[in-house]
Coordinates of C-alpha atoms and ligand atoms in Angstrom, one line a residue:
M1 CA 105.3 140.2 52.2
K2 CA 105.4 143.7 52.1
T3 CA 106.3 145.2 55.6
A4 CA 105.6 143.7 58.9
F5 CA 102.7 145.4 60.9
A6 CA 104.2 147.6 63.6
D7 CA 101.2 147.4 65.9
L8 CA 97.4 146.6 66.1
D9 CA 96.6 150.0 64.7
N10 CA 98.5 149.6 61.6
F11 CA 96.8 146.3 60.9
L12 CA 93.6 147.9 61.4
K13 CA 94.4 150.6 59.0
T14 CA 95.2 148.0 56.3
L15 CA 91.9 146.2 57.1
K16 CA 90.2 149.4 56.5
A17 CA 91.8 150.1 53.3
S18 CA 91.2 146.6 51.9
G19 CA 87.4 146.9 52.8
E20 CA 87.9 144.3 55.4
L21 CA 86.9 146.5 58.5
K22 CA 83.4 147.6 59.5
I23 CA 83.1 150.4 61.7
I24 CA 80.2 150.2 64.2
S25 CA 79.3 153.9 65.6
D26 CA 76.1 152.6 67.4
P27 CA 76.6 152.5 71.1
V28 CA 77.1 149.0 72.3
S29 CA 77.5 147.1 75.6
P30 CA 80.4 144.8 76.1
Y31 CA 77.8 142.7 77.8
L32 CA 76.5 140.4 74.9
D33 CA 76.2 143.2 72.5
I34 CA 79.4 142.9 70.7
S35 CA 79.0 139.2 70.8
R36 CA 75.7 139.5 68.9
Y37 CA 77.5 141.7 66.3
T38 CA 80.4 139.5 66.1
D39 CA 78.6 135.9 66.0
T40 CA 76.4 137.4 63.2
E41 CA 79.4 138.6 61.3
S42 CA 81.4 135.4 61.7
K43 CA 78.5 133.3 60.3
K44 CA 78.6 135.3 57.2
P45 CA 80.3 133.8 54.0
D46 CA 84.1 133.6 54.5
G47 CA 83.7 135.1 58.0
G48 CA 82.4 138.5 57.0
Q49 CA 84.3 141.7 58.2
A50 CA 86.4 142.6 61.2
L51 CA 84.4 144.7 63.5
Y52 CA 85.6 148.1 65.1
F53 CA 83.3 149.4 67.9
Q54 CA 83.8 153.2 68.2
N55 CA 81.2 153.6 70.9
V56 CA 81.3 151.1 73.9
T57 CA 78.9 152.5 76.5
G58 CA 80.6 153.4 79.7
Y59 CA 84.3 152.8 78.4
R60 CA 86.8 155.2 76.7
F61 CA 88.4 152.5 74.7
P62 CA 87.0 151.1 71.3
V63 CA 87.0 147.3 70.7
A64 CA 88.0 145.3 67.7
T65 CA 86.7 141.7 67.1
N66 CA 86.9 139.3 64.3
I67 CA 90.3 140.8 63.0
F68 CA 91.6 137.3 61.9
G69 CA 88.5 135.7 61.0
S70 CA 88.5 135.2 57.2
P71 CA 90.7 133.6 54.7
Q72 CA 91.9 137.1 53.5
R73 CA 92.4 138.6 57.1
I74 CA 94.4 135.8 58.3
C75 CA 96.7 135.9 55.3
L76 CA 96.9 139.6 55.5
A77 CA 97.5 139.2 59.4
L78 CA 100.4 136.8 58.7
G79 CA 102.0 138.6 55.7
V80 CA 101.2 136.0 53.0
S81 CA 99.0 135.6 50.1
H82 CA 98.5 131.9 50.9
L83 CA 99.0 130.2 54.2
D84 CA 101.1 127.7 52.5
E85 CA 103.8 130.4 51.9
L86 CA 104.7 130.0 55.5
A87 CA 105.0 126.4 55.6
D88 CA 107.2 126.9 52.3
R89 CA 109.6 129.1 54.1
V90 CA 109.9 126.5 56.7
R91 CA 110.7 123.8 54.1
E92 CA 113.2 125.9 52.3
Y93 CA 115.1 125.9 55.7
I94 CA 114.5 122.1 56.2
E95 CA 116.1 121.4 52.6
F96 CA 119.2 123.2 53.5
N97 CA 119.4 121.8 57.2
P98 CA 117.7 118.5 57.3
P99 CA 117.2 117.3 60.8
G100 CA 120.0 114.9 62.1
S101 CA 118.0 113.3 64.7
L102 CA 114.3 112.9 66.0
K103 CA 114.8 115.9 68.7
E104 CA 116.1 118.0 65.8
A105 CA 113.1 117.2 63.7
L106 CA 110.7 118.0 66.3
N107 CA 112.5 121.4 66.8
I108 CA 112.7 122.2 63.3
I109 CA 110.5 125.3 63.2
P110 CA 112.4 126.6 66.4
M111 CA 115.6 125.9 64.5
A112 CA 114.5 127.5 61.3
I113 CA 113.3 130.7 63.3
T114 CA 116.4 130.8 65.4
A115 CA 118.7 130.6 62.6
S116 CA 116.8 133.1 60.6
K117 CA 117.8 135.8 63.3
F118 CA 114.4 137.0 64.2
I119 CA 115.2 136.6 67.8
P120 CA 113.2 139.6 69.9
R121 CA 115.2 142.8 70.7
A122 CA 115.2 145.2 73.5
F123 CA 113.1 148.4 72.9
K124 CA 115.6 151.1 72.6
G125 CA 113.3 154.5 72.6
K126 CA 112.6 156.5 75.5
Q127 CA 109.1 155.4 76.2
A128 CA 107.4 152.3 74.9
P129 CA 104.1 152.7 73.5
C130 CA 102.7 150.2 75.7
Q131 CA 103.7 152.1 78.8
E132 CA 102.5 155.6 77.8
V133 CA 99.8 155.4 80.6
V134 CA 100.6 153.7 83.8
H135 CA 98.3 152.5 86.8
T136 CA 99.9 150.8 89.5
G137 CA 98.8 149.7 93.0
A138 CA 95.6 151.1 94.1
D139 CA 95.2 152.7 90.9
V140 CA 94.7 149.3 89.0
D141 CA 91.2 149.0 87.8
L142 CA 90.4 146.4 85.4
S143 CA 86.7 147.6 85.3
R144 CA 88.1 150.4 83.0
L145 CA 88.7 147.8 80.4
P146 CA 85.8 146.9 77.9
V147 CA 86.3 143.3 78.7
L148 CA 83.5 141.2 76.9
H149 CA 80.7 139.4 78.6
C150 CA 80.5 136.8 75.7
W151 CA 77.6 134.4 76.5
P152 CA 74.7 134.8 78.8
K153 CA 75.7 132.2 81.5
D154 CA 79.5 133.0 81.3
G155 CA 80.7 133.3 85.0
G156 CA 81.8 137.1 84.2
P157 CA 83.7 139.2 81.6
F158 CA 86.5 137.2 80.1
V159 CA 89.7 138.7 78.2
T160 CA 89.6 136.5 75.2
L161 CA 92.7 137.3 73.2
P162 CA 95.6 137.7 75.8
L163 CA 99.2 136.9 75.3
V164 CA 100.3 135.5 78.5
F165 CA 104.1 135.9 79.3
T166 CA 105.7 133.4 81.9
R167 CA 109.2 132.2 82.5
S168 CA 110.3 128.7 83.4
L169 CA 111.8 128.8 86.9
E170 CA 114.2 126.0 86.2
T171 CA 115.4 127.3 82.7
G172 CA 114.5 130.8 82.6
R173 CA 113.1 130.3 79.1
R174 CA 110.0 132.4 78.1
N175 CA 106.7 130.9 77.2
V176 CA 103.8 133.0 75.6
G177 CA 100.4 131.3 75.4
M178 CA 96.9 132.3 74.9
Y179 CA 94.9 131.5 78.1
R180 CA 91.6 133.4 78.7
L181 CA 91.4 135.6 81.9
Q182 CA 88.3 135.9 83.8
I183 CA 87.8 139.3 85.6
F184 CA 87.1 138.5 89.3
D185 CA 87.5 142.3 90.4
R186 CA 89.4 145.5 90.0
N187 CA 92.9 143.7 90.3
T188 CA 92.3 139.9 90.2
T189 CA 91.6 137.4 87.2
G190 CA 91.6 133.9 86.7
M191 CA 94.5 132.2 84.8
H192 CA 92.9 129.3 82.7
W193 CA 96.0 127.7 81.4
H194 CA 95.0 124.1 80.8
I195 CA 97.1 121.4 82.6
H196 CA 98.8 120.3 79.5
K197 CA 100.0 123.7 78.4
D198 CA 103.3 125.2 78.8
G199 CA 102.2 128.1 81.0
S200 CA 100.6 125.5 83.5
H201 CA 103.8 123.4 83.4
Y202 CA 106.1 126.4 84.5
Y203 CA 103.4 127.3 87.0
S204 CA 103.9 123.8 88.3
E205 CA 107.6 124.4 88.9
Y206 CA 106.9 127.6 91.0
V207 CA 104.3 125.5 93.0
A208 CA 107.1 123.0 93.5
A209 CA 109.6 125.5 94.7
N210 CA 106.8 127.5 96.7
R211 CA 107.6 130.6 94.9
R212 CA 105.4 133.6 93.4
M213 CA 105.4 133.5 89.8
P214 CA 105.6 136.6 87.6
V215 CA 103.2 136.8 84.8
S216 CA 102.5 139.6 82.5
V217 CA 99.8 139.8 79.6
A218 CA 99.6 141.7 76.4
I219 CA 96.3 142.2 75.0
G220 CA 96.3 143.8 71.4
A221 CA 99.7 143.4 69.7
D222 CA 100.7 143.3 65.9
P223 CA 98.8 140.4 64.5
A224 CA 101.7 137.9 63.9
T225 CA 102.6 138.4 67.6
T226 CA 99.3 137.7 68.7
Y227 CA 99.0 134.6 66.4
A228 CA 102.2 133.2 67.8
A229 CA 100.7 133.0 71.3
T230 CA 98.3 130.6 70.1
A231 CA 100.8 128.3 68.2
P232 CA 101.7 124.8 69.8
L233 CA 105.3 125.2 69.8
P234 CA 107.4 122.7 71.8
R235 CA 108.1 123.9 75.4
G236 CA 111.0 125.8 75.9
I237 CA 110.7 127.5 72.5
D238 CA 110.1 131.1 72.8
E239 CA 107.0 132.1 70.7
M240 CA 108.3 135.5 70.1
L241 CA 110.7 133.8 67.9
L242 CA 108.0 132.5 65.8
A243 CA 106.4 136.1 65.8
G244 CA 109.6 137.4 64.4
F245 CA 109.9 134.8 61.8
I246 CA 106.5 135.4 60.6
R247 CA 107.0 139.2 60.5
K248 CA 110.4 138.8 59.2
K249 CA 111.4 141.4 61.8
P250 CA 112.0 141.0 65.4
V251 CA 109.7 141.6 68.2
R252 CA 110.6 144.7 70.3
M253 CA 110.3 143.8 73.7
V254 CA 110.3 146.3 76.9
K255 CA 110.8 145.3 80.6
C256 CA 107.7 145.5 82.5
L257 CA 107.5 148.0 85.5
T258 CA 106.5 145.8 88.5
N259 CA 108.0 142.4 87.6
E260 CA 111.0 141.1 85.6
L261 CA 109.2 140.0 82.4
E262 CA 109.3 141.6 79.1
V263 CA 106.3 142.3 76.9
P264 CA 105.9 143.5 73.1
A265 CA 106.6 147.3 73.4
E266 CA 103.9 147.9 70.8
A267 CA 101.1 146.2 72.7
E268 CA 98.0 148.2 73.4
F269 CA 97.7 147.0 76.9
V270 CA 99.6 145.2 79.4
L271 CA 98.7 143.8 82.6
E272 CA 101.6 143.0 85.0
G273 CA 101.4 140.7 88.0
Y274 CA 102.0 137.3 89.7
V275 CA 100.3 134.1 90.4
D276 CA 100.8 132.7 94.0
P277 CA 101.6 128.9 94.2
G278 CA 98.6 127.0 95.3
E279 CA 96.0 129.7 95.2
M280 CA 92.9 128.6 93.4
R281 CA 89.7 129.9 92.5
L282 CA 86.6 128.8 90.8
E283 CA 86.6 130.0 87.1
G284 CA 84.0 129.7 84.5
P285 CA 81.8 128.8 83.2
F286 CA 82.7 130.4 79.8
G287 CA 81.1 129.8 76.3
D288 CA 84.0 128.1 74.7
H289 CA 85.2 127.3 71.1
T290 CA 83.7 123.9 71.2
G291 CA 80.1 125.6 70.9
Y292 CA 79.4 124.5 74.7
Y293 CA 80.1 126.3 78.2
S294 CA 83.3 124.8 79.4
L295 CA 82.5 124.0 83.1
A296 CA 83.5 126.0 86.1
D297 CA 86.7 124.7 87.6
D298 CA 89.5 125.7 90.1
Y299 CA 92.2 127.7 88.3
P300 CA 95.1 129.9 89.5
V301 CA 94.5 133.4 90.3
F302 CA 96.3 136.3 88.5
H303 CA 97.0 139.3 90.6
V304 CA 97.6 142.5 88.5
T305 CA 100.0 144.8 90.0
A306 CA 100.0 147.3 87.0
V307 CA 98.0 148.3 84.0
T308 CA 99.8 150.0 81.4
H309 CA 98.5 151.0 77.9
R310 CA 98.9 153.2 75.0
K311 CA 97.8 156.8 75.0
N312 CA 94.7 155.7 72.6
P313 CA 94.5 151.9 72.9
V314 CA 92.1 149.5 71.1
Y315 CA 91.0 146.7 73.1
S316 CA 91.0 143.6 71.0
A317 CA 88.8 140.5 71.7
T318 CA 87.7 137.5 70.0
L319 CA 84.4 135.7 70.3
V320 CA 84.6 131.8 70.4
G321 CA 81.5 129.7 70.1
P322 CA 79.8 127.3 67.8
P323 CA 82.1 127.1 64.7
P324 CA 82.7 128.9 62.3
M325 CA 84.3 131.6 64.5
E326 CA 87.5 133.6 64.3
D327 CA 89.4 131.1 65.9
C328 CA 88.9 128.5 63.0
Y329 CA 91.2 130.7 61.0
L330 CA 93.9 131.0 63.6
A331 CA 93.7 127.2 63.9
K332 CA 94.1 127.0 59.9
A333 CA 97.3 129.0 60.1
T334 CA 98.7 126.4 62.6
E335 CA 97.5 123.5 60.5
R336 CA 99.4 124.8 57.6
L337 CA 102.4 126.1 59.4
F338 CA 102.9 123.1 61.4
L339 CA 102.6 120.6 58.4
P340 CA 106.2 120.5 57.6
M341 CA 107.3 120.2 61.1
L342 CA 105.1 116.9 61.4
Q343 CA 106.5 115.7 57.8
T344 CA 110.1 115.9 59.3
V345 CA 108.9 113.1 62.0
F346 CA 106.3 111.4 59.6
P347 CA 107.4 112.2 55.8
E348 CA 104.7 109.7 54.9
I349 CA 102.2 112.2 55.9
V350 CA 101.3 113.9 52.5
D351 CA 98.6 116.2 53.9
Y352 CA 96.1 116.7 56.7
W353 CA 92.9 118.7 57.6
F354 CA 90.9 119.5 60.8
P355 CA 87.5 120.0 59.9
W356 CA 86.1 123.0 62.0
E357 CA 83.3 120.9 63.0
G358 CA 85.8 118.8 64.9
V359 CA 86.9 122.1 66.9
F360 CA 90.5 121.1 66.2
H361 CA 91.0 118.5 69.0
N362 CA 88.3 115.9 68.1
I363 CA 89.2 115.0 64.5
V364 CA 92.0 115.1 61.9
I365 CA 92.0 113.5 58.3
I366 CA 95.5 112.4 57.4
A367 CA 96.4 111.6 53.7
L368 CA 99.2 108.9 53.8
D369 CA 101.9 107.8 51.4
K370 CA 101.4 104.1 52.5
G371 CA 104.3 101.9 52.2
Y372 CA 103.5 98.9 54.1
A373 CA 101.0 96.8 56.1
C374 CA 99.5 98.4 59.2
H375 CA 101.1 101.8 58.1
A376 CA 97.8 103.9 59.1
P377 CA 97.8 102.5 62.7
R378 CA 101.5 103.3 63.2
I379 CA 100.9 106.8 62.0
M380 CA 97.9 106.9 64.5
S381 CA 99.9 105.9 67.4
G382 CA 102.7 108.3 66.4
L383 CA 100.3 111.2 66.3
W384 CA 98.5 110.5 69.6
G385 CA 102.2 110.9 71.1
Q386 CA 102.9 114.2 69.3
G387 CA 102.6 117.6 71.3
Q388 CA 99.1 119.1 71.1
M389 CA 98.3 116.5 68.3
S390 CA 97.9 114.1 71.3
F391 CA 94.6 115.8 72.2
C392 CA 93.1 114.5 69.0
K393 CA 90.2 112.1 69.7
A394 CA 89.8 110.6 66.1
I395 CA 92.2 110.2 63.5
V396 CA 91.0 109.1 59.8
V397 CA 93.7 108.1 57.4
V398 CA 93.1 107.8 53.7
D399 CA 95.2 107.2 50.7
K400 CA 97.6 109.9 49.3
T401 CA 95.3 110.1 46.2
V402 CA 92.7 111.5 48.2
N403 CA 92.5 115.0 49.1
P404 CA 92.1 115.1 52.9
Q405 CA 90.6 118.7 52.7
D406 CA 87.7 117.6 50.6
P407 CA 84.8 116.5 52.5
A408 CA 83.0 114.6 49.7
A409 CA 86.1 112.7 48.8
V410 CA 86.7 111.5 52.3
L411 CA 83.1 110.7 52.9
A412 CA 83.1 108.8 49.7
E413 CA 86.0 106.7 51.0
L414 CA 84.3 106.1 54.3
V415 CA 80.9 104.9 52.6
T416 CA 82.7 102.8 50.0
K417 CA 85.6 101.2 52.0
L418 CA 84.8 101.1 55.8
D419 CA 85.0 97.7 57.2
L420 CA 84.1 98.1 60.8
E421 CA 85.6 94.9 61.7
T422 CA 89.0 95.6 60.7
D423 CA 89.5 99.3 59.8
V424 CA 88.8 100.4 63.4
T425 CA 91.4 101.0 66.0
L426 CA 90.4 101.9 69.5
S427 CA 92.9 103.6 71.9
K428 CA 93.1 105.6 75.0
G429 CA 95.0 108.7 75.9
V430 CA 94.9 112.3 76.8
L431 CA 92.1 114.6 75.6
D432 CA 91.7 118.3 75.5
V433 CA 90.3 119.7 78.8
L434 CA 87.4 120.9 76.6
D435 CA 86.3 117.4 75.5
H436 CA 83.0 116.9 77.2
S437 CA 82.2 113.2 75.8
S438 CA 84.5 111.3 78.0
P439 CA 83.2 110.3 81.3
N440 CA 86.8 111.3 82.6
V441 CA 88.4 114.8 82.6
N442 CA 91.6 115.1 80.5
F443 CA 91.5 111.5 79.1
G444 CA 89.4 109.0 77.4
N445 CA 88.9 106.7 74.3
K446 CA 90.3 107.4 70.9
I447 CA 89.4 106.1 67.7
G448 CA 91.5 105.6 64.4
I449 CA 89.8 104.7 61.1
D450 CA 92.2 103.4 58.5
L451 CA 90.6 103.9 54.9
T452 CA 93.9 103.3 53.0
T453 CA 94.1 100.4 50.3
R454 CA 94.9 97.2 51.6
V455 CA 98.6 96.1 50.9
G456 CA 100.8 92.9 51.8
D457 CA 99.5 90.7 54.2
E458 CA 96.5 92.9 55.2
P459 CA 93.4 90.7 54.5
P460 CA 90.8 92.2 51.7
R461 CA 88.0 94.2 53.2
Q462 CA 84.9 92.2 53.7
R463 CA 81.5 93.4 52.7
H464 CA 79.3 92.6 55.7
H465 CA 76.0 94.0 54.5
E466 CA 73.3 92.4 52.4
D467 CA 71.9 93.8 49.3
L468 CA 68.4 94.7 50.8
T469 CA 65.8 97.1 49.8
V470 CA 66.0 100.3 51.5
P471 CA 63.0 101.6 53.0
A472 CA 62.1 105.4 52.6
G473 CA 59.8 108.2 53.8
A474 CA 56.8 107.5 56.3
E475 CA 57.4 103.8 56.0
L476 CA 61.2 104.2 57.1
L477 CA 60.1 106.3 60.2
A478 CA 57.6 103.7 61.2
I479 CA 60.2 100.9 60.9
A480 CA 62.5 102.9 63.0
R481 CA 60.1 103.7 65.6
E482 CA 59.1 100.2 65.7
A483 CA 62.8 99.1 66.3
S484 CA 63.0 101.6 69.0
P485 CA 60.1 104.0 70.4
A486 CA 63.0 106.4 71.4
V487 CA 63.3 107.5 67.7
T488 CA 61.2 110.8 66.9
G489 CA 62.7 111.4 63.5
C490 CA 64.9 109.9 60.7
R491 CA 66.5 110.5 57.3
Q492 CA 68.7 108.4 55.1
M493 CA 72.1 110.3 54.5
L494 CA 74.9 110.7 51.9
G495 CA 72.5 110.5 48.9
E496 CA 70.5 107.4 48.2
K497 CA 71.4 107.5 44.6
G498 CA 75.1 108.4 44.9
V499 CA 76.1 105.5 47.2
P500 CA 77.3 102.4 45.1
R501 CA 75.5 99.2 45.7
D502 CA 78.1 97.8 48.1
G503 CA 78.5 101.1 50.0
H504 CA 77.3 101.7 53.5
R505 CA 73.7 102.9 53.9
V506 CA 73.6 105.7 56.5
L507 CA 70.8 106.3 58.5
A508 CA 70.4 109.2 60.8
V509 CA 67.9 109.4 63.6
N510 CA 66.6 111.8 66.3
I511 CA 66.0 110.2 69.5
D512 CA 64.4 111.1 72.7
K513 CA 65.9 108.8 75.5
T514 CA 63.5 109.5 78.1
G515 CA 62.1 106.1 79.5
H516 CA 63.9 104.3 76.7
G517 CA 67.2 103.2 78.3
S518 CA 70.9 104.2 77.6
G519 CA 72.4 105.2 74.1
Q520 CA 73.7 101.8 74.0
D521 CA 70.5 100.0 74.6
I522 CA 68.8 102.1 71.8
A523 CA 71.8 101.5 69.5
S524 CA 71.4 97.8 70.1
A525 CA 67.8 97.9 69.3
L526 CA 68.2 99.7 66.1
L527 CA 71.0 97.3 65.0
D528 CA 68.9 94.3 66.1
S529 CA 65.9 95.3 63.9
K530 CA 65.8 93.2 60.7
A531 CA 63.7 95.8 58.9
L532 CA 66.6 98.1 59.3
A533 CA 69.2 95.7 58.1
A534 CA 69.9 97.6 54.9
F535 CA 71.4 100.4 57.0
T536 CA 75.0 99.7 57.7
L537 CA 75.7 102.9 59.8
I538 CA 73.1 104.7 62.2
L539 CA 73.8 107.8 63.8
M540 CA 71.6 108.8 66.5
F541 CA 71.0 112.7 67.5
D542 CA 68.9 114.4 70.1
A543 CA 65.4 115.1 69.0
A544 CA 66.1 119.0 68.4
I545 CA 68.9 118.4 65.9
D546 CA 68.3 119.4 62.2
L547 CA 69.2 116.2 60.2
E548 CA 69.3 118.3 57.0
N549 CA 72.0 120.3 58.2
P550 CA 75.3 118.4 57.4
S551 CA 77.5 120.7 59.4
L552 CA 75.6 120.6 62.6
I553 CA 75.4 116.8 62.8
L554 CA 79.1 116.5 62.1
W555 CA 79.7 118.9 64.8
K556 CA 77.4 117.0 67.1
L557 CA 78.9 113.6 65.8
F558 CA 82.5 114.6 66.8
N559 CA 81.9 116.5 69.9
N560 CA 79.4 114.2 71.7
T561 CA 80.9 110.8 71.0
D562 CA 83.2 108.8 73.2
P563 CA 84.3 106.0 70.8
G564 CA 84.7 103.5 73.4
R565 CA 81.2 103.9 74.7
D566 CA 79.1 105.4 72.1
L567 CA 80.0 103.2 69.1
V568 CA 78.3 99.9 69.0
I569 CA 79.9 97.7 66.2
R570 CA 77.9 94.2 65.2
A571 CA 78.7 92.1 62.5
G572 CA 80.0 94.8 60.3
R573 CA 77.4 97.4 61.0
A574 CA 77.6 100.2 63.6
A575 CA 75.4 102.7 65.5
V576 CA 77.0 105.7 67.0
D577 CA 75.2 107.8 69.9
A578 CA 76.0 111.3 69.3
S579 CA 73.2 112.7 71.6
I580 CA 73.5 114.0 75.1
K581 CA 74.9 111.8 77.8
S582 CA 73.6 111.2 81.3
P583 CA 74.4 108.8 84.4
E584 CA 71.9 106.2 82.6
D585 CA 74.7 106.2 79.7
G586 CA 77.7 105.7 82.2
H587 CA 78.2 109.5 82.1
N588 CA 78.8 110.6 85.8
R589 CA 79.8 114.2 85.0
E590 CA 78.0 117.2 84.0
W591 CA 77.2 117.6 80.3
P592 CA 77.6 121.1 79.2
E593 CA 75.2 123.3 78.0
E594 CA 75.2 124.5 74.3
L595 CA 75.7 128.2 73.6
T596 CA 73.1 130.4 72.6
L597 CA 72.9 134.1 72.7
D598 CA 69.1 134.1 73.7
I599 CA 68.4 135.0 77.1
D600 CA 65.6 132.8 78.7
Ligands
FMN701 C1 91.3 132.5 71.0 C2 91.8 131.4 71.8 C3 91.7 131.3 73.0 C4 92.3 130.2 73.9 N1 92.3 130.0 75.3 C5 92.9 129.1 76.0 C6 92.6 129.0 77.2 O1 92.0 129.6 78.0 N2 93.4 127.9 77.9 C7 94.3 127.2 77.2 O2 95.0 126.5 77.9 N3 94.5 127.3 75.8 C8 93.7 128.2 75.2 N4 94.0 128.3 74.0 C9 94.9 127.6 73.2 C10 96.3 127.8 73.4 O3 96.4 129.2 73.2 C11 97.2 127.1 72.5 O4 97.1 125.6 72.9 C12 98.6 127.4 72.8 O5 99.6 126.6 71.9 C13 99.1 127.1 74.1 O6 100.3 127.6 74.3 P1 101.7 126.8 75.0 O7 101.8 125.5 74.2 O8 102.7 127.8 75.1 O9 100.8 126.5 76.2 C14 93.3 129.2 73.1 C15 93.6 129.4 71.8 C16 92.9 130.4 71.1 C17 93.1 130.7 69.6

């Protein structure tokens, strides 16, 4: 690392100098225009460039998006040439200070960063940059900020890259989290902290005490500080310590003007204010990082008592939506940085991978240094009880010899090994608020798939399928339609030629459920068909899904499937319903709409 970026402007200059920043001088509106540019750019190979919109119609502030959104930019942002360098710094610390207890192991990153003396410092100058311009009281007007209306059916404009500062009423400890803010009017916004997050936990302390909760929000800080707000640190650990650790330089903090909190002095904008206990308002819908609209729901209200900013601030925002988007790279940084921490608790985890089609909370692939029978289910249980890993819906465990980040290698393990009768563990637990597959909000079914080599008393895997001729082409579609008239299209997947004779044969089908019963009914009909007996895994998708697009079908599979309801296993074969669910499937809550920038 050269030197830490002092502020956002400094980072943008570096991006420009490295050819990573595209200046857009055309006039653009924050209503969908900036989203269109950003969506197109994010879908380019390796995330395209960061975007700087000079001319935002009706606003005096420029807007930057996609600043973290490529392998190169996330490394630049965090001052490394490879993300594993951050993990190596944590590992160095662990080697010299091995944790003595589980509690210490869980706090290894905080211990490392505290010990490194990167604790935030008070700003000493005359005037903090973030307070060069001050609006308080009746002068507060959030409509002056070029806040993006990201997707057509969003409930309004949303601040999408905010650093939300709070303190625990009980311990006084600071928390910084990234929780979106819906602009309601000139001085109020929504406060979208999910129930499992630290901001929400601290809020519940104020509710219990019936006290007003001070809240301040920084928008646009140096990139390490912004990243730190997204990091899943244990409750009670100040994310500003992590920012200092990454920057190798403490964050300078300044006291707010209308509440007692502190914010990064170098921020572009700061919103100061409070949240009243028990005051809730409908927030959303919002086009979310799952690629769907998260549904409107009641969330606390943030009252803004001051807006302060630099003389010439840049408003920074992100667009989340169908992956890949900028947040995939922020999540990648977290994946790499938190591996050593996880390894202090589970040293047998060699590596892991969150495929972006799983939008982080839906699936993780673990490479395990297996030591004994039932080791993989033990790890699954452990992870389902661990911080934000507990949101994970599916955990797939492979041997340490398999690279978990290599999709082809993982799929090869799956088709050659999976014994559906013995490799699958079903469980229940908390789910991310954004999971829409479960009929229940915030909790539901989970699945663990153990693809590790059998050891000890573990019985050998059975081969449940017969060596049958695999139908193809028009004949295949006719057979599938005969099995269930709901089928509208089909395709054999994972390369007919590549699969060993005793490997799984995978059939993907498009279905239109209308008038054909539930997903389970259709799954059963397909599994019952003798003519389809050569297929041991049948994946069901909505009629409009392009079965030739592997990323699309994995995204649908991971997002739309409740493993307890949508997976039908019979005699070593399985069908999975990854289509939209309705009350007919036992799904009695609203199914969210998929995002598109087209306006109908
Ligand atoms: C761009 C972006 C937007 C996010 N928006 C939200 C949000 O609106 N609500 C939420 O609870 N988490 C959101 N998250 C995830 C949290 O920031 C993340 O879980 C963080 O660890 C929470 O901090 P905490 O553990 O201190 O609560 C978002 C993450 C990113 C990268």
